GROMACS .gro file of C-alpha atoms in nm:
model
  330
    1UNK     CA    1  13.769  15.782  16.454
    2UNK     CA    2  13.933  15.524  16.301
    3UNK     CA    3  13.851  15.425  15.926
    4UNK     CA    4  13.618  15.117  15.890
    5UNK     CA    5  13.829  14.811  15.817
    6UNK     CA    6  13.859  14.648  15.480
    7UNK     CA    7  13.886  14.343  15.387
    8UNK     CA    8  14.191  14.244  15.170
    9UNK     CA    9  13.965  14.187  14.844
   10UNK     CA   10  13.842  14.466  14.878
   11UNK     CA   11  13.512  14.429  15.063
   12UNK     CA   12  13.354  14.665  15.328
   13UNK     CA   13  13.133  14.536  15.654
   14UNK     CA   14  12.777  14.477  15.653
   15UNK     CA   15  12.563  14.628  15.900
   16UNK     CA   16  12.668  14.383  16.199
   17UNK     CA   17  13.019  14.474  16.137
   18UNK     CA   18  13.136  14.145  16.022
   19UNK     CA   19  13.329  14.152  15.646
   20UNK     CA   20  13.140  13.920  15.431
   21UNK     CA   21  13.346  13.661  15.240
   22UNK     CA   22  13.352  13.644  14.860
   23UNK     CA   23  13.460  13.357  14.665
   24UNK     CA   24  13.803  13.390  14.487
   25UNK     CA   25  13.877  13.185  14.142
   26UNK     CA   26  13.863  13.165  13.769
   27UNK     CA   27  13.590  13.247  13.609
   28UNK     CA   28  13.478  13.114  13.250
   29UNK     CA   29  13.273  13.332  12.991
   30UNK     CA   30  12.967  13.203  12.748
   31UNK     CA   31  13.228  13.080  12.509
   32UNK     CA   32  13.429  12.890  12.771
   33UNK     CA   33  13.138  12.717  12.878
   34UNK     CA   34  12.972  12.696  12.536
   35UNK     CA   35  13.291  12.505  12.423
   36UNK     CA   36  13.340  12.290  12.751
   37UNK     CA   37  12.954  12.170  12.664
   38UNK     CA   38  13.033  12.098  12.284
   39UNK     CA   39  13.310  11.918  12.389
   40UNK     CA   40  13.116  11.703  12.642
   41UNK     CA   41  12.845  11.636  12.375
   42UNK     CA   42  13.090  11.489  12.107
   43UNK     CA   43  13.262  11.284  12.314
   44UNK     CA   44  12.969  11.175  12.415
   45UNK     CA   45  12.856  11.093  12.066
   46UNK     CA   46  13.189  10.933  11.981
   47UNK     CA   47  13.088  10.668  12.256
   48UNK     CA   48  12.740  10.657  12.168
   49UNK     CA   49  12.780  10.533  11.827
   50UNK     CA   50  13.057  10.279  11.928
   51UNK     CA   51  12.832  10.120  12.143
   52UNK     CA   52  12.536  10.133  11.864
   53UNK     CA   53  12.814   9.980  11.640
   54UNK     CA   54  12.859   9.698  11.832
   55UNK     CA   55  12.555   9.626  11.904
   56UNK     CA   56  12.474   9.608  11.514
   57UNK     CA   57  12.779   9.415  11.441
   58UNK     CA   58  12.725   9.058  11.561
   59UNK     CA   59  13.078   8.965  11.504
   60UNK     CA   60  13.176   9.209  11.732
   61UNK     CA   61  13.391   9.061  12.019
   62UNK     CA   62  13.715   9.213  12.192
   63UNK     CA   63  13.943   8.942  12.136
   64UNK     CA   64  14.099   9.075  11.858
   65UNK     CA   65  14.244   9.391  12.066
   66UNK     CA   66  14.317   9.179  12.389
   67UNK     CA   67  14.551   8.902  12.196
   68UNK     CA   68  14.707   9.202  12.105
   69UNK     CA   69  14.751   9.376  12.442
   70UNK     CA   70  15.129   9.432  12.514
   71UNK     CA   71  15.316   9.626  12.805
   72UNK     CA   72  15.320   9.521  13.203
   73UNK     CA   73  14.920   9.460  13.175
   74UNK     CA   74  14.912   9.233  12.895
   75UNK     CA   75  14.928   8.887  13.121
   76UNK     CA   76  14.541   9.047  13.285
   77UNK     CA   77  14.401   9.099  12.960
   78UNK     CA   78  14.526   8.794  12.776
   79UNK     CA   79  14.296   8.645  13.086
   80UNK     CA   80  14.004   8.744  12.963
   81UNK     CA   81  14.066   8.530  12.626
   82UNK     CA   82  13.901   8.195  12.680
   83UNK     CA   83  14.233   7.934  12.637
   84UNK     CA   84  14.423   8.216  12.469
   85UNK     CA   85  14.700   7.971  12.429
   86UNK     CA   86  14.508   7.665  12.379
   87UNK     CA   87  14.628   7.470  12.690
   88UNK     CA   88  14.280   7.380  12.815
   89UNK     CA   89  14.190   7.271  12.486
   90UNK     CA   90  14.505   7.038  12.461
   91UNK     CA   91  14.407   6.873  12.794
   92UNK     CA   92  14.216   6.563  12.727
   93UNK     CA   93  14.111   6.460  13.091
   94UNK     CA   94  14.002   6.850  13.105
   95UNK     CA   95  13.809   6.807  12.803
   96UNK     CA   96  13.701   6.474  12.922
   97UNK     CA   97  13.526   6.589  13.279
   98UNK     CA   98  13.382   6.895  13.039
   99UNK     CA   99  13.214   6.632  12.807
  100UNK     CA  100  13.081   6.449  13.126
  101UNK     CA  101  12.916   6.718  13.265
  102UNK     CA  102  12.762   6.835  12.983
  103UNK     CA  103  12.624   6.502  12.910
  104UNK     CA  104  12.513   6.468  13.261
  105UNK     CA  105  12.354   6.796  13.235
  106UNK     CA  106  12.148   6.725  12.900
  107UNK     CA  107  11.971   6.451  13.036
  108UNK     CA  108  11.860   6.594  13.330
  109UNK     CA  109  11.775   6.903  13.156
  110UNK     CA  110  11.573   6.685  12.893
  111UNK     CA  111  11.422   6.443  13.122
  112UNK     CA  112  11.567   6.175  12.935
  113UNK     CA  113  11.436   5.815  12.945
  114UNK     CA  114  11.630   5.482  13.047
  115UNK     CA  115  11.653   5.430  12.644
  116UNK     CA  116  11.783   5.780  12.575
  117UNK     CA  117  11.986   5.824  12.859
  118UNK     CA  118  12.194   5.464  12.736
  119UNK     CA  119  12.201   5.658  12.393
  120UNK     CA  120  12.351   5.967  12.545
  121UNK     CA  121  12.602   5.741  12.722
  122UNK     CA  122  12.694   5.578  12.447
  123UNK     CA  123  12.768   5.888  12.227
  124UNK     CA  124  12.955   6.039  12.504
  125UNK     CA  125  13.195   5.746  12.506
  126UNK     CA  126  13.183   5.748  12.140
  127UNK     CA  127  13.330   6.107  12.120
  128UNK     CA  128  13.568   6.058  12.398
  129UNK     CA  129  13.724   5.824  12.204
  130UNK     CA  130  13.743   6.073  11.926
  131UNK     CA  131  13.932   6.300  12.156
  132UNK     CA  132  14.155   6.061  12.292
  133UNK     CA  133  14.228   5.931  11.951
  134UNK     CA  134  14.328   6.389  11.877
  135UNK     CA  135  14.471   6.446  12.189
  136UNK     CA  136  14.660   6.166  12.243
  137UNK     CA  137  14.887   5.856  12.068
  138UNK     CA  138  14.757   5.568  12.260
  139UNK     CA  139  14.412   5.503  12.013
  140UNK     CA  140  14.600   5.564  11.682
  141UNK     CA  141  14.972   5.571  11.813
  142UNK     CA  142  14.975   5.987  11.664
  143UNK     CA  143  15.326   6.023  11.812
  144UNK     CA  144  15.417   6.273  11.562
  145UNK     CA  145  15.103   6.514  11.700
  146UNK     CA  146  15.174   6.399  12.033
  147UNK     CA  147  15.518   6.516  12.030
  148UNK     CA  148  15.380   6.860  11.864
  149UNK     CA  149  15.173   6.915  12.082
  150UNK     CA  150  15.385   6.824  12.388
  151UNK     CA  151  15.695   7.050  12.201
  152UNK     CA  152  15.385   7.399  12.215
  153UNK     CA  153  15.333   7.328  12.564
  154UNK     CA  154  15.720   7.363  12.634
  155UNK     CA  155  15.727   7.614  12.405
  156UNK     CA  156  15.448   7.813  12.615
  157UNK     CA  157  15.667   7.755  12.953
  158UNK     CA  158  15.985   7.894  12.789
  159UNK     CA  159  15.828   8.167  12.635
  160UNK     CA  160  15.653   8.258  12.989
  161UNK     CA  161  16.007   8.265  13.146
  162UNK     CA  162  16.138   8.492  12.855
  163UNK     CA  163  15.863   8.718  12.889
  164UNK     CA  164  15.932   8.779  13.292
  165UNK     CA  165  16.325   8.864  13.247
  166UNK     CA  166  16.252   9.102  12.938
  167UNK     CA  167  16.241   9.449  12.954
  168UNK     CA  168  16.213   9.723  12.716
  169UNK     CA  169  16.624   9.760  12.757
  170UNK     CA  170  16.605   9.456  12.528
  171UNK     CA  171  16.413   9.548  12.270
  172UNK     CA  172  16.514   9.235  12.018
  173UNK     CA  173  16.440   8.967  12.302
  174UNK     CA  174  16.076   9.180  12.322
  175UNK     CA  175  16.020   9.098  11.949
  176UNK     CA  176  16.114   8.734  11.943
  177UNK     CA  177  15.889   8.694  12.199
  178UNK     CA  178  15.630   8.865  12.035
  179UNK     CA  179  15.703   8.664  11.732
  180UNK     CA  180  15.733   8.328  11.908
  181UNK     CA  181  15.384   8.383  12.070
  182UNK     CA  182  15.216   8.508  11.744
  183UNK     CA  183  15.332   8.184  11.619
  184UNK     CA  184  15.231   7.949  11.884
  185UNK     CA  185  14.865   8.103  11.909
  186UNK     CA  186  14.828   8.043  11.555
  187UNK     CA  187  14.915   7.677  11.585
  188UNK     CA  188  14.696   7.634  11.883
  189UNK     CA  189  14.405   7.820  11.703
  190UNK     CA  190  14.412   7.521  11.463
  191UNK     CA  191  14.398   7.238  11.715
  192UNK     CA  192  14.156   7.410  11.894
  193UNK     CA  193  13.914   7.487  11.618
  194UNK     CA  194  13.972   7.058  11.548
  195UNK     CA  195  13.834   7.017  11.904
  196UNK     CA  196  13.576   7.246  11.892
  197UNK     CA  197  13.426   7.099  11.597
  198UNK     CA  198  13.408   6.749  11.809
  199UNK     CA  199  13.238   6.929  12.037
  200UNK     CA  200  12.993   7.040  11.793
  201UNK     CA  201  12.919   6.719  11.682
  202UNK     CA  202  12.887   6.562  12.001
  203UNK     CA  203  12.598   6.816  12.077
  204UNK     CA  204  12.432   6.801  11.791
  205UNK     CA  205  12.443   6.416  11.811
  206UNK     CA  206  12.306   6.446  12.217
  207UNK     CA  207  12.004   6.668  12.064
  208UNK     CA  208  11.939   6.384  11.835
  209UNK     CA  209  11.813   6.119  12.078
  210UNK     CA  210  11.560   6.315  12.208
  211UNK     CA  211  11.230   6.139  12.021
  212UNK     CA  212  10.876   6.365  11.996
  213UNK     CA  213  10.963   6.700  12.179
  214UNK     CA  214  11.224   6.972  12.051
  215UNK     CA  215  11.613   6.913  12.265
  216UNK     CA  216  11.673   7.159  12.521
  217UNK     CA  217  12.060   7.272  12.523
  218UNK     CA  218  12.236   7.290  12.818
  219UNK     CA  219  12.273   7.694  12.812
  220UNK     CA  220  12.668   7.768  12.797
  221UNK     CA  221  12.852   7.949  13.078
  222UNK     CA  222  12.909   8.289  13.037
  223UNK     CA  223  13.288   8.334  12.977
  224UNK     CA  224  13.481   8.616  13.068
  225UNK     CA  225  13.521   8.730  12.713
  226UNK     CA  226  13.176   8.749  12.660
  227UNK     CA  227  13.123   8.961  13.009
  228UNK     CA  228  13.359   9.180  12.868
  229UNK     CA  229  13.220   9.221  12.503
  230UNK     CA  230  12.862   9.328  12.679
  231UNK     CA  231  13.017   9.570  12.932
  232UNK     CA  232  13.219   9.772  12.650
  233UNK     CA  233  12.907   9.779  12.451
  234UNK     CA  234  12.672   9.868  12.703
  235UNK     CA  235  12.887  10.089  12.881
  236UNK     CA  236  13.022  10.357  12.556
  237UNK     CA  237  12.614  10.380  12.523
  238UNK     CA  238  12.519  10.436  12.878
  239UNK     CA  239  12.850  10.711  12.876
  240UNK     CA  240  12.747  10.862  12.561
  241UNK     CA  241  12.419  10.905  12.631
  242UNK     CA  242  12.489  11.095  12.975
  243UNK     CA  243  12.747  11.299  12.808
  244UNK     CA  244  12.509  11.400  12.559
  245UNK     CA  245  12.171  11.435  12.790
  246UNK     CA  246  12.403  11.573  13.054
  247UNK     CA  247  12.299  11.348  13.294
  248UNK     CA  248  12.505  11.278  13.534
  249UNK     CA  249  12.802  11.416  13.403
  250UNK     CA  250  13.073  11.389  13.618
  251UNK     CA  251  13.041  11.021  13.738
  252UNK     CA  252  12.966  10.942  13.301
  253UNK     CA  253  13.290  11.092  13.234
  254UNK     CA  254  13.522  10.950  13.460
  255UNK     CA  255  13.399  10.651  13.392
  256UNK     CA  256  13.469  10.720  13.023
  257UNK     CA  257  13.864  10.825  13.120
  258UNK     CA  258  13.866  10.496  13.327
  259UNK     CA  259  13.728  10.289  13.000
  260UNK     CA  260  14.030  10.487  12.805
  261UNK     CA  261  14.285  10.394  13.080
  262UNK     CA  262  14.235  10.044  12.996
  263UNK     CA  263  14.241  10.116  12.636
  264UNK     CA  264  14.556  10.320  12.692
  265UNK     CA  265  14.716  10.042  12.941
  266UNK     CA  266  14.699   9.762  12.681
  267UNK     CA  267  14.804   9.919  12.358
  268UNK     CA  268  15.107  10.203  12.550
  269UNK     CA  269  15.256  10.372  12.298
  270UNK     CA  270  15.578  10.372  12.473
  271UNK     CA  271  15.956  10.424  12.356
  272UNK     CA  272  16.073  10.081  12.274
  273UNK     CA  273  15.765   9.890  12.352
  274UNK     CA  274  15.703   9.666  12.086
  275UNK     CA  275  15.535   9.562  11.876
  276UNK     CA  276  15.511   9.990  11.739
  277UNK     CA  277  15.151  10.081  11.668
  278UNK     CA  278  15.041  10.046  11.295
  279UNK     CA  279  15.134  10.302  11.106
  280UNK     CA  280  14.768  10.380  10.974
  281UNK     CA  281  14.757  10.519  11.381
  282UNK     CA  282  14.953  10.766  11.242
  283UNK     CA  283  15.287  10.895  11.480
  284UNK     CA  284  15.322  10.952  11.812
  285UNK     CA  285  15.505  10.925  12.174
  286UNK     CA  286  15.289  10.843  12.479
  287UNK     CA  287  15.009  11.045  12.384
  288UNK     CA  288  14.796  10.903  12.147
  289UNK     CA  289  14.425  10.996  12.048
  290UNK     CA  290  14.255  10.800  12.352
  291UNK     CA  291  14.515  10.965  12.579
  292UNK     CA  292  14.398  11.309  12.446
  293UNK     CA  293  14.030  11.181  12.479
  294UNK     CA  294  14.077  11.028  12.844
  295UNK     CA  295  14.230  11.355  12.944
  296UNK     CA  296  13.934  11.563  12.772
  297UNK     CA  297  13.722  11.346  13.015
  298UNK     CA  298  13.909  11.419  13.334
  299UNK     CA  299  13.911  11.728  13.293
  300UNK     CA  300  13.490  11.721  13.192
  301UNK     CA  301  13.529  11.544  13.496
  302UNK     CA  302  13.543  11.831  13.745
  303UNK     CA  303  13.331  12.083  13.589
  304UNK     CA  304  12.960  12.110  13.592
  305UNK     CA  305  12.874  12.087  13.249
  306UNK     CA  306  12.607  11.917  13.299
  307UNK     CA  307  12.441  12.191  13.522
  308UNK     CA  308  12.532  12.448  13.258
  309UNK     CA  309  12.347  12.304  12.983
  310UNK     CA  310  12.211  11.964  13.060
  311UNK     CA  311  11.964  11.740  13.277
  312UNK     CA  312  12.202  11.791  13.550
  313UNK     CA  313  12.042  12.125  13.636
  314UNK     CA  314  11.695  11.962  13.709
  315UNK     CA  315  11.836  11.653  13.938
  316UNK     CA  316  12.065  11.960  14.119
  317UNK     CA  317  11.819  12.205  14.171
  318UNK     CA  318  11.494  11.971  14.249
  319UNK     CA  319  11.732  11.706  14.370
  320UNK     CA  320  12.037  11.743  14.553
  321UNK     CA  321  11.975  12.126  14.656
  322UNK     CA  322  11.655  12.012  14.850
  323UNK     CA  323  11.832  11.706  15.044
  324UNK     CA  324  12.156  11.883  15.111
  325UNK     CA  325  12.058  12.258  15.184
  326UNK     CA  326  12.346  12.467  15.160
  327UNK     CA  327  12.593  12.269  15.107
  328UNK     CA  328  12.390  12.170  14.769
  329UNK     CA  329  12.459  12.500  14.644
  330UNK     CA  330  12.817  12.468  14.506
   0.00000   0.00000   0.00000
């Protein structure tokens, strides 16, 4: 009689005959895991408290690291800057049609009468001049701010062009036009702030023909920058917090490596990218600390911390393990 058969782990046949199949694979100790959960809950924490920052800090706002976003991304993130190079605000019939509709707006919104309304028309056409008389040389004949300004728009096109035939090859032609584009936001940051105060006062003077009753603002559009400022703030909280609680682990920390990427993607430490990080970053070459954090993540990312010590264990065991049977179980 022939010896029973084996199976090639080892394993003998149950009592039907058949060999019964055991999972092959690493295996990770109480340390192992122990760690792997310590590292999920200060991540976490590191994005917790950046969220809670910002949402103590009301001068928070991610404009700062966007204008400085460099590398083949940099032209998608420098979108999310309202007029980033001040074109829009340099355009008087744009500015013009914006002043319109706001005043249309206001009186609707206030129920203005026949003698308010005229008053509203009349300060609209009072601060139109204003801008015309900025933005252009036929009020006041400003030729010499004219010309500046039409010299930063050409500026603007050249630089684009220069930008799109660069490449980190040339590293010189990378810092000029870094340099040149430092240079021309700066002097479009100080024409813009000129028409932004007109627009201030052109508001404040709409609110002041409304007689009896408090002015109702016309609520402002929610630009993309501010969209943006919200989700990063909302988001490290809602990622820390799962890390921490681990709830929802996996999803929570690939969305954390994703929130990285972008980090990563505008500020690449790359060979002969420039402008080089600061030097308070302290040194390195492609991997930097979010690169080591983004890849902690991924890596969090597969593995059921969460089940191991975490809120995960209740949602998979009273949760998914009911709904899905068996195939729960893994």
């Amino acid at each position: 009689m022939s010896p029973a058969p084996h199976a090639s782990n080892g394993s003998r046949p149950d009592e039907s005959g058949r060999i019964p199949l055991q999972r092959r694979g690493f295996q990770i100790g109480f340390l192992g895991v122990t760690g792997l959960v310590l590292l999920r809950i200060v991540i976490g924490w590191h994005f917790l408290y950046s969220g809670i920052w910002k949402v103590q800090t009301p001068s928070f706002s991610a404009s700062g690291f966007l204008s400085q976003a460099k590398g083949p991304l940099a032209e998608h993130f420098y979108a999310m800057l309202p007029d980033v190079d001040g074109r829009k605000h340099l355009d008087f019939e744009a500015q013009q049609e914006a002043m319109k509709k706001y005043a249309d707006a206001f009186v609707a919104r206030n129920q203005l009468n026949e003698a308010e309304t005229a008053a509203a028309r009349e300060i609209l056409a009072a601060h139109e001049v204003e801008l015309l008389d900025y933005l252009t040389d036929e009020v006041k004949k400003k030729r010499e701010l004219k010309e500046q300004f039409d010299e930063h728009l050409h500026k603007l096109d050249r630089l684009a062009d220069q930008k799109e035939t660069a490449t980190r090859d040339i590293p010189f032609q990378q810092k000029r036009n870094w340099d040149e584009q430092t240079k021309l936001r700066g002097q479009a940051a100080s024409w813009s702030k000129d028409v932004d105060r007109i627009w201030d006062q052109f508001k404040a003077d709409l609110a002041s023909v409304v007689e009896g009753r408090p002015a109702r603002p016309v609520p402002a559009d929610a630009v993309e920058l501010e969209l943006v400022d919200r989700l990063v703030t909302y988001s490290n909280i809602a990622v820390g917090a799962c890390l921490i609680a681990g709830l929802f682990t996996r999803f929570s920390a690939l969305a954390g490596a994703l929130f990285l990427a972008q980090i990563v993607a505008a500020q690449p430490d790359w060979p002969g990218m420039y402008p080089a990080p600061h030097p308070s970053a302290g040194r390195s070459l492609i991997v930097n600390k979010e690169f080591v954090e983004m890849t902690a993540l991924i890596a969090l990312g597969f593995l059921p911390t969460g089940r191991w010590a975490g809120l995960d264990f209740f949602v998979h065991n009273l949760i998914v393990r009911p709904l899905l049977g068996k195939k729960g179980a893994v």
